Short mmCIF file of C-alpha atoms and ligand atoms in Angstrom, two decimals:
data_model
loop_
_atom_site.label_atom_id
_atom_site.label_comp_id
_atom_site.label_asym_id
_atom_site.label_seq_id
_atom_site.Cartn_x
_atom_site.Cartn_y
_atom_site.Cartn_z
CA MET E 160 116.01 95.99 69.80
CA MET E 161 114.69 97.62 72.52
CA GLN E 162 116.48 98.56 75.52
CA LEU E 163 114.91 96.83 78.93
CA ALA E 164 113.85 99.70 81.66
CA SER E 165 116.52 98.94 83.84
CA GLU E 166 119.19 99.61 80.96
CA VAL E 167 117.72 103.38 80.66
CA GLU E 168 117.08 104.28 84.11
CA ASP E 169 120.39 102.82 84.52
CA ALA E 170 121.96 104.81 81.81
CA HIS E 171 120.09 108.33 82.41
CA TYR E 172 118.14 108.71 85.52
CA ALA E 173 120.39 109.90 88.66
CA ARG E 174 121.57 107.83 90.83
CA TYR E 175 119.79 108.84 94.53
CA TYR E 176 118.20 105.59 95.10
CA ALA E 177 119.40 102.49 96.05
CA ARG E 178 117.40 99.92 92.42
CA LYS E 179 116.69 96.76 93.31
CA PRO E 180 116.65 94.66 90.59
CA ILE E 181 112.79 94.19 89.69
CA THR E 182 111.79 96.62 86.76
CA ILE E 183 107.08 96.27 87.81
CA VAL E 184 104.82 96.73 85.53
CA ARG E 185 101.69 96.35 86.25
CA GLY E 186 99.99 95.66 90.44
CA THR E 187 96.88 94.90 91.69
CA GLY E 188 95.71 94.59 94.93
CA ALA E 189 98.01 93.19 97.31
CA LEU E 190 100.15 92.22 94.22
CA LEU E 191 102.31 93.52 92.15
CA TYR E 192 103.77 92.13 88.03
CA ASP E 193 106.70 92.46 86.60
CA GLU E 194 108.05 92.81 83.53
CA LYS E 195 108.07 88.86 81.89
CA ASN E 196 104.43 88.78 84.50
CA LYS E 197 106.57 86.43 87.31
CA GLU E 198 103.60 87.74 90.16
CA TYR E 199 104.86 88.95 93.97
CA ILE E 200 102.82 90.07 96.78
CA ASP E 201 103.46 93.67 97.92
CA CYS E 202 105.50 93.72 101.29
CA THR E 203 106.32 97.66 99.79
CA GLY E 204 102.57 99.37 98.89
CA ALA E 205 105.19 102.45 97.20
CA TYR E 206 107.01 103.37 100.00
CA GLY E 207 103.68 103.44 101.78
CA ALA E 208 101.92 105.45 99.40
CA CYS E 209 99.15 102.73 97.79
CA VAL E 210 97.21 102.27 100.88
CA VAL E 211 93.24 100.67 99.13
CA GLY E 212 95.66 98.12 96.18
CA HIS E 213 97.32 98.97 92.85
CA ALA E 214 95.48 100.75 90.32
CA HIS E 215 92.54 100.21 91.80
CA PRO E 216 89.26 100.39 89.56
CA LYS E 217 87.38 103.03 90.90
CA VAL E 218 90.22 105.09 92.35
CA ALA E 219 91.86 104.41 87.55
CA GLN E 220 87.93 105.61 87.29
CA ALA E 221 88.09 108.72 88.68
CA ILE E 222 91.81 109.83 86.87
CA SER E 223 90.53 109.22 83.98
CA GLU E 224 86.95 110.68 83.86
CA GLN E 225 88.99 113.37 86.00
CA ALA E 226 92.01 113.87 83.42
CA ARG E 227 89.29 113.84 80.14
CA LYS E 228 87.54 116.37 82.00
CA LEU E 229 91.00 119.20 83.19
CA ILE E 230 93.92 118.23 83.98
CA ALA E 231 95.12 121.63 85.09
CA CYS E 232 93.49 124.15 87.62
CA HIS E 233 95.92 126.29 89.15
CA GLY E 234 94.90 127.73 93.08
CA SER E 235 94.08 130.56 91.98
CA THR E 236 90.47 129.37 90.65
CA TYR E 237 87.96 127.06 92.56
CA ASN E 238 87.91 123.58 91.31
CA ASP E 239 84.80 121.26 91.28
CA ALA E 240 86.63 117.91 91.69
CA ARG E 241 89.51 119.96 94.01
CA ALA E 242 85.99 120.84 96.28
CA GLN E 243 85.12 117.23 96.39
CA PHE E 244 88.12 115.83 98.19
CA VAL E 245 88.69 118.71 100.15
CA SER E 246 85.40 117.77 102.07
CA LYS E 247 85.78 114.15 101.85
CA LEU E 248 88.92 114.63 103.51
CA THR E 249 87.98 117.75 106.30
CA ALA E 250 84.69 115.23 106.82
CA ILE E 251 87.86 112.17 107.78
CA LEU E 252 90.76 114.43 109.82
CA PRO E 253 89.91 115.08 113.83
CA THR E 254 87.68 118.43 114.13
CA LYS E 255 89.15 121.20 114.51
CA LEU E 256 91.68 120.68 111.91
CA ASP E 257 89.26 121.67 108.77
CA ARG E 258 90.89 124.39 106.74
CA VAL E 259 93.58 122.78 104.74
CA PHE E 260 96.45 122.86 102.00
CA LEU E 261 96.94 121.38 99.54
CA THR E 262 101.72 120.68 98.07
CA ASN E 263 102.48 117.62 96.21
CA SER E 264 104.57 115.05 98.57
CA GLY E 265 105.09 114.50 101.95
CA ALA E 266 108.01 117.66 102.66
CA GLU E 267 106.38 119.95 101.01
CA ALA E 268 103.55 119.07 104.26
CA VAL E 269 105.93 119.76 106.18
CA GLU E 270 107.98 122.59 104.76
CA THR E 271 103.95 123.94 105.14
CA ALA E 272 103.84 123.21 109.07
CA ILE E 273 106.70 125.24 109.69
CA LYS E 274 105.76 128.17 108.95
CA VAL E 275 102.29 127.92 109.91
CA ALA E 276 104.04 126.52 113.25
CA ARG E 277 106.44 130.09 113.36
CA LYS E 278 104.13 132.42 111.92
CA ALA E 279 101.97 131.58 114.23
CA THR E 280 103.37 131.33 117.07
CA GLY E 281 105.57 134.09 116.68
CA ARG E 282 108.09 131.88 117.42
CA ARG E 283 111.28 129.71 115.87
CA LYS E 284 112.40 127.31 117.75
CA ILE E 285 111.49 123.81 116.11
CA VAL E 286 111.91 120.54 118.55
CA ALA E 287 112.24 117.18 116.74
CA VAL E 288 112.90 113.99 117.78
CA LYS E 289 115.43 111.49 117.39
CA GLY E 290 115.92 109.82 114.61
CA ALA E 291 112.55 111.39 113.02
CA PHE E 292 112.12 111.47 109.19
CA HIS E 293 110.10 114.87 107.79
CA GLY E 294 111.17 114.27 103.78
CA LYS E 295 114.30 116.25 101.99
CA THR E 296 114.14 118.59 101.30
CA HIS E 297 115.75 121.77 103.74
CA GLY E 298 113.36 122.35 106.06
CA ALA E 299 112.24 119.14 105.95
CA LEU E 300 115.13 118.21 106.76
CA SER E 301 116.26 120.15 109.43
CA ALA E 302 113.76 118.14 111.36
CA THR E 303 114.68 114.86 110.23
CA TRP E 304 117.50 112.91 112.56
CA ASP E 305 119.89 111.14 110.47
CA THR E 306 122.99 112.98 109.34
CA LYS E 307 123.45 110.17 106.79
CA TYR E 308 121.03 112.79 104.90
CA ARG E 309 122.37 116.04 107.13
CA LYS E 310 126.06 116.50 106.53
CA SER E 311 127.16 117.58 102.84
CA PHE E 312 124.10 119.82 103.20
CA GLU E 313 124.31 121.75 105.76
CA PRO E 314 124.09 124.81 107.27
CA LEU E 315 120.33 123.62 107.52
CA VAL E 316 117.43 125.80 108.66
CA PRO E 317 118.28 127.28 112.18
CA ASP E 318 116.44 126.33 116.00
CA PHE E 319 115.90 122.73 114.85
CA ALA E 320 116.41 120.71 117.99
CA HIS E 321 116.17 117.08 118.76
CA ILE E 322 115.09 115.48 121.42
CA SER E 323 115.95 111.34 122.21
CA PHE E 324 112.98 108.88 121.79
CA ASN E 325 110.50 108.22 124.90
CA ASN E 326 112.99 110.58 127.82
CA ASP E 327 110.96 112.04 129.61
CA GLU E 328 114.08 114.10 131.03
CA ALA E 329 115.10 116.18 127.67
CA ALA E 330 111.33 116.98 126.72
CA LYS E 331 111.10 119.07 130.02
CA GLN E 332 114.68 120.39 129.17
CA THR E 333 113.78 121.42 125.58
CA ILE E 334 110.40 121.84 125.61
CA THR E 335 109.67 126.09 126.78
CA SER E 336 108.17 128.76 126.22
CA GLU E 337 109.94 130.07 122.79
CA THR E 338 109.58 126.97 121.42
CA ALA E 339 106.83 127.32 118.59
CA ALA E 340 106.33 123.49 117.56
CA VAL E 341 106.83 119.58 118.58
CA PHE E 342 106.75 117.68 115.22
CA LEU E 343 106.44 114.07 116.18
CA GLU E 344 105.50 110.89 114.02
CA PRO E 345 103.43 109.29 116.07
CA VAL E 346 105.09 105.59 114.12
CA GLN E 347 108.26 106.49 113.92
CA GLY E 348 109.08 104.90 110.08
CA GLU E 349 112.08 105.28 108.86
CA GLY E 350 113.41 105.43 112.03
CA GLY E 351 112.33 102.20 111.89
CA ILE E 352 109.02 101.24 112.99
CA ARG E 353 108.56 102.29 116.89
CA VAL E 354 106.27 103.44 118.40
CA PRO E 355 106.15 105.56 121.50
CA SER E 356 104.73 105.38 124.76
CA LYS E 357 101.62 106.82 125.11
CA GLU E 358 102.74 108.16 128.30
CA TRP E 359 105.41 110.32 126.55
CA ALA E 360 104.04 111.24 123.95
CA THR E 361 101.27 112.76 126.44
CA LEU E 362 103.79 114.48 127.86
CA LEU E 363 104.95 116.46 124.44
CA ASN E 364 101.57 117.11 124.01
CA ASP E 365 100.77 118.47 127.37
CA LEU E 366 104.02 120.07 127.33
CA ILE E 367 103.59 121.83 124.18
CA HIS E 368 100.20 122.68 124.75
CA ASP E 369 101.15 124.46 128.43
CA ALA E 370 104.36 126.44 127.06
CA GLY E 371 101.10 127.41 124.11
CA GLY E 372 103.10 126.03 120.84
CA LEU E 373 101.59 122.83 118.45
CA LEU E 374 102.48 119.72 118.55
CA VAL E 375 102.44 118.63 114.73
CA ALA E 376 101.57 115.20 113.99
CA ASP E 377 103.63 113.82 110.90
CA GLU E 378 100.86 111.28 110.04
CA ILE E 379 102.56 111.57 106.30
CA GLN E 380 103.45 107.40 106.72
CA THR E 381 101.45 106.68 109.58
CA GLY E 382 97.88 107.97 108.66
CA PHE E 383 95.05 106.92 106.72
CA GLY E 384 94.82 103.63 108.40
CA ARG E 385 98.21 102.43 107.52
CA THR E 386 97.86 101.73 111.91
CA GLY E 387 94.95 100.07 112.38
CA LYS E 388 93.30 103.63 112.89
CA MET E 389 92.64 106.79 110.47
CA PHE E 390 95.23 108.21 112.41
CA ALA E 391 97.85 106.69 114.33
CA GLY E 392 97.78 109.73 117.27
CA GLU E 393 94.02 108.14 117.98
CA HIS E 394 96.25 105.05 119.97
CA LEU E 395 98.39 107.71 120.97
CA GLY E 396 95.24 109.99 122.64
CA VAL E 397 96.82 113.29 121.68
CA LYS E 398 95.68 115.62 120.25
CA PRO E 399 97.98 117.68 116.71
CA ASP E 400 97.66 121.67 116.25
CA ILE E 401 98.60 120.96 112.64
CA VAL E 402 98.06 117.07 110.79
CA CYS E 403 100.79 117.18 107.84
CA LEU E 404 99.43 113.58 105.70
CA GLY E 405 101.30 112.54 102.09
CA LYS E 406 101.58 108.95 100.45
CA GLY E 407 98.58 106.83 99.87
CA ILE E 408 95.70 109.46 99.92
CA ALA E 409 95.85 109.83 96.47
CA SER E 410 96.81 106.28 95.93
CA GLY E 411 100.64 107.38 94.43
CA LEU E 412 100.02 110.24 93.13
CA PRO E 413 101.48 112.72 94.21
CA ILE E 414 100.25 114.97 97.06
CA GLY E 415 100.75 116.45 100.75
CA VAL E 416 98.06 118.36 103.16
CA THR E 417 99.03 120.20 105.78
CA ALA E 418 95.55 120.54 107.55
CA ALA E 419 94.97 122.70 111.18
CA SER E 420 92.26 124.70 112.34
CA ASP E 421 91.32 128.52 110.38
CA GLU E 422 92.92 129.93 113.53
CA VAL E 423 96.03 128.70 113.08
CA MET E 424 96.22 128.80 108.44
CA SER E 425 95.27 131.67 108.27
CA THR E 426 98.14 133.73 109.70
CA LEU E 427 99.89 133.04 106.33
CA SER E 428 98.25 135.67 104.26
CA VAL E 429 97.56 135.61 100.83
CA GLY E 430 100.48 135.07 98.25
CA GLU E 431 102.84 133.65 101.70
CA HIS E 432 102.70 130.14 100.73
CA THR E 433 101.56 128.38 97.14
CA THR E 434 102.86 125.84 94.68
CA THR E 435 101.82 125.54 90.72
CA PHE E 436 100.32 121.96 90.94
CA GLY E 437 98.76 121.69 94.69
CA GLY E 438 94.68 121.13 94.78
CA ASN E 439 95.54 119.38 90.85
CA PRO E 440 91.84 118.17 90.01
CA VAL E 441 93.46 114.98 88.97
CA VAL E 442 95.35 114.21 92.20
CA CYS E 443 91.95 115.58 93.52
CA ALA E 444 89.25 113.09 92.14
CA SER E 445 91.88 110.96 92.59
CA GLY E 446 92.15 111.79 96.40
CA SER E 447 88.47 111.27 96.48
CA ALA E 448 87.63 108.08 94.70
CA THR E 449 90.73 106.92 97.40
CA ILE E 450 88.79 108.37 100.86
CA ASP E 451 85.36 106.41 99.30
CA VAL E 452 86.98 102.88 98.68
CA LEU E 453 89.06 103.43 102.26
CA ILE E 454 85.09 103.76 103.79
CA GLU E 455 83.66 100.64 101.84
CA GLU E 456 86.01 98.83 101.97
CA GLY E 457 86.59 98.86 106.20
CA LEU E 458 90.33 99.11 104.97
CA VAL E 459 90.98 100.92 108.17
CA ASP E 460 89.73 98.44 110.10
CA ASN E 461 91.53 95.38 108.29
CA ALA E 462 95.30 96.95 108.40
CA ALA E 463 94.27 96.57 112.41
CA LYS E 464 92.82 92.21 111.79
CA VAL E 465 95.03 91.83 109.53
CA GLY E 466 98.20 93.43 111.41
CA ASP E 467 97.81 91.05 114.48
CA TYR E 468 97.77 89.08 112.27
CA PHE E 469 100.74 89.15 110.44
CA LYS E 470 102.98 90.45 113.43
CA ALA E 471 101.15 87.74 115.30
CA ARG E 472 103.50 85.11 112.48
CA LEU E 473 106.71 87.48 112.88
CA LEU E 474 106.98 86.87 115.77
CA GLU E 475 106.23 82.95 115.68
CA LEU E 476 109.63 83.80 113.49
CA MET E 477 110.58 85.07 115.84
CA GLY E 478 111.35 82.31 117.92
CA LYS E 479 111.73 80.08 115.46
CA HIS E 480 114.87 82.20 114.16
CA ARG E 481 117.60 83.71 115.62
CA ILE E 482 118.21 86.15 113.75
CA VAL E 483 115.70 88.50 114.92
CA ARG E 484 115.53 90.35 117.42
CA GLU E 485 112.45 91.90 117.91
CA VAL E 486 108.98 92.55 116.02
CA ARG E 487 107.68 95.50 116.40
CA GLY E 488 104.46 98.27 115.14
CA LEU E 489 100.89 98.71 115.05
CA GLY E 490 98.54 97.52 111.67
CA LEU E 491 100.00 96.99 108.63
CA MET E 492 102.95 99.36 109.47
CA LEU E 493 105.03 96.36 110.49
CA ALA E 494 108.78 95.14 111.47
CA VAL E 495 111.54 92.92 111.89
CA GLU E 496 114.42 94.13 113.69
CA ALA E 497 117.92 90.95 112.81
CA ARG E 498 121.11 90.97 114.24
CA PHE E 499 122.04 91.28 110.67
CA ASP E 500 122.34 94.06 107.35
CA VAL E 501 118.99 92.51 105.74
CA HIS E 502 119.94 92.49 102.42
CA GLN E 503 120.37 90.02 101.51
CA VAL E 504 117.40 88.82 103.10
CA ILE E 505 115.52 90.96 101.22
CA ILE E 506 117.11 90.33 97.54
CA ASN E 507 116.09 86.62 98.90
CA ALA E 508 112.80 86.99 99.44
CA LEU E 509 112.93 88.93 96.40
CA ASN E 510 113.60 86.56 94.46
CA GLU E 511 110.76 84.46 95.35
CA GLY E 512 108.25 86.40 94.91
CA VAL E 513 108.16 89.13 97.95
CA LEU E 514 108.77 92.34 97.75
CA VAL E 515 109.87 93.48 101.63
CA LEU E 516 111.33 97.01 102.79
CA ASP E 517 114.93 98.38 105.15
CA ALA E 518 114.13 100.65 107.57
CA GLY E 519 118.08 101.55 108.15
CA ARG E 520 120.90 98.25 107.96
CA ASN E 521 119.07 95.53 110.16
CA ILE E 522 115.39 96.88 109.39
CA LEU E 523 113.04 94.81 107.41
CA ARG E 524 110.08 96.82 106.71
CA PHE E 525 106.10 95.83 106.25
CA LEU E 526 104.32 98.37 105.11
CA PRO E 527 101.43 96.26 102.26
CA PRO E 528 98.32 97.55 101.02
CA LEU E 529 95.65 98.71 103.54
CA CYS E 530 94.27 95.14 101.61
CA ILE E 531 96.13 92.20 102.33
CA GLN E 532 94.19 89.54 102.29
CA THR E 533 95.68 86.49 105.57
CA HIS E 534 96.25 84.02 103.19
CA GLN E 535 98.87 86.64 100.82
CA VAL E 536 100.05 86.98 104.66
CA ASP E 537 100.68 82.69 104.95
CA ARG E 538 102.60 83.37 101.90
CA VAL E 539 105.10 86.61 102.89
CA ILE E 540 105.61 84.01 106.09
CA ALA E 541 106.44 80.57 104.41
CA VAL E 542 108.70 83.03 101.61
CA LEU E 543 109.98 85.10 104.99
CA ASP E 544 110.76 81.56 106.85
CA ARG E 545 112.53 80.14 103.77
CA VAL E 546 115.01 83.21 103.27
CA LEU E 547 115.54 83.68 107.01
CA GLU E 548 116.99 80.31 107.79
CA LYS E 549 119.10 80.38 104.46
CA GLU E 550 120.88 83.67 105.79
CA GLU E 551 120.48 81.82 109.59
CA LEU E 552 122.32 79.15 107.84
CA ALA E 553 125.32 81.23 106.13
CA ARG E 554 126.00 83.72 109.91
CA ILE E 555 125.55 81.34 111.81
CA PRO E 556 128.54 77.94 112.53
CA SER E 557 126.24 75.24 110.77
CA SER E 558 126.69 73.38 115.02
CA ILE E 559 124.66 76.11 116.61
CA ALA E 560 122.32 76.36 114.08
CA SER E 561 121.37 73.15 114.23
CA VAL E 562 121.46 73.29 118.26
CA ASN E 563 118.64 76.30 117.12
CA ALA E 564 116.87 73.53 114.60
C1 PLP I 129 107.34 110.41 107.59
C2 PLP I 129 106.79 110.69 106.94
N1 PLP I 129 107.71 112.54 106.41
C3 PLP I 129 107.31 112.51 105.93
C4 PLP I 129 108.13 112.06 104.11
C5 PLP I 129 109.27 112.70 103.36
O1 PLP I 129 107.45 112.26 102.39
P1 PLP I 129 107.97 112.89 100.96
O2 PLP I 129 109.03 111.61 100.91
O3 PLP I 129 106.84 112.56 100.24
O4 PLP I 129 108.11 113.91 100.62
C6 PLP I 129 107.53 110.52 104.99
C7 PLP I 129 107.86 109.98 103.64
O5 PLP I 129 108.77 108.66 103.52
C8 PLP I 129 108.37 110.54 105.91
O6 PLP I 129 106.87 108.86 105.84
#
C-alpha cells in the first residue's frame, strides 16, 4: 500500500515546521484541495507567496514553455527570459530603483540589501524595528526581532539595533551619522500585521536620509499588490533607497529581489555577491507571467476592494465575539487579534474548509491570493463565526457567554 505523504514527511523531513493536519495536492484561484478532494478557501496564500491565484493557467503555461526551452542558465551569461522579467519588474518598481539583483528567497534579498547598504555607505550600523521579521539566515536574522528565532544562534552579525515600533524618541536617539540603513517593513507581517503610523514612517525616512544613510523597505510580504497598492510604502509616503521583494513575485517559485538605484547597487563589484540559481529562466518566465496577470486582471484594485470588504466583515465578528480584541491591516493583509491562543480556532477552521495563518500565539492572519472574491470571503466569515463561537463557549463560562449572546 502506498504511504501517505504525511507519513513520509513525518519520517524524513526535518521537524522545523509546525505542521497542520492537511496534505494539499492541487489548487485553483483562491481554492485548495486535499488528497481526498476536499475543498478549502485559502486565506494563507502559501504564506503570501500565492498572489495571482493557485496554478494560474497563464503562469503554468509560461513555466512549461520555458521549461521545454531552457531550465538552467547562470547569471554569468545573458538570457532572454531574465531580460524580459527584469524589464517588466523595473517598470513597476519606484522610478529610481531600476537596478535589480535576483536571488532565491526573501532572506537572500535581505542579505543582499545588508551588504549593499554597508558597502554603499561605508558604515556598519543597521537599525531595524522591534517586532520585525526579515528572514532566518544569519544576516537577515540579525535584523529579525523575535528572540525565539535568535537565541540559539548568537552571536549574530554585529552592529544591529532594534528601535521600538511607532516611537519617535527611540528613532531620534538611534539613527545617527553612523547608521548605514534603517530596515522597515511597511506593514509588519510575522510581527502581527502592525501598520506603522505615516508620521513615524516619515520620521524614519527623514532621519536616515538627513544622516546620509539608506532606507530599506522590506516589501517581501507587503509588495506586489498585497495591501491594495503595488507597494505598501505608497501608503506611508516613504522613499526607500533599497526595496526587498520575494514571496509571490514568481507565483510560488523561489525568488528574492533586491532593487536600488544604479549608483547604490553598483558599489558592489563583480564577484562580490553572486548566487548559482539567481535569475533562473523558469522562475523569470513565471515572474513575467505573474506581473502580466497582476496587471491584466486588476488584482491590486481587487486586493483593495475585497480587502476593505473582508476587514469590514471581520469587524462585524469583533462586534459579536468577545474573544476578538482587534482587527487590523491593509488590503488583503489582515489580522484578528484574539484574547486567547488561536491554535484551536485555526484547526477548527481547517476542518470546516478554511485555511488561516497565525502570526504569534493569539493572532489570526489572512493573506489570501489577491483574486479572492467577496462570496468566498462570506464563506470564510461564516466559518470563523462558528469557530469563534465554539472557542468562546469553551473559554468563557456559560453565564457570561449567554449575557454576551
Ligand atoms: C517581511 C519579510 N521579510 C523577509 C522574509 C523572509 O523570506 P523567506 O522566507 O523567503 O526567506 C519574510 C518571510 O516571511 C518576510 O515576511
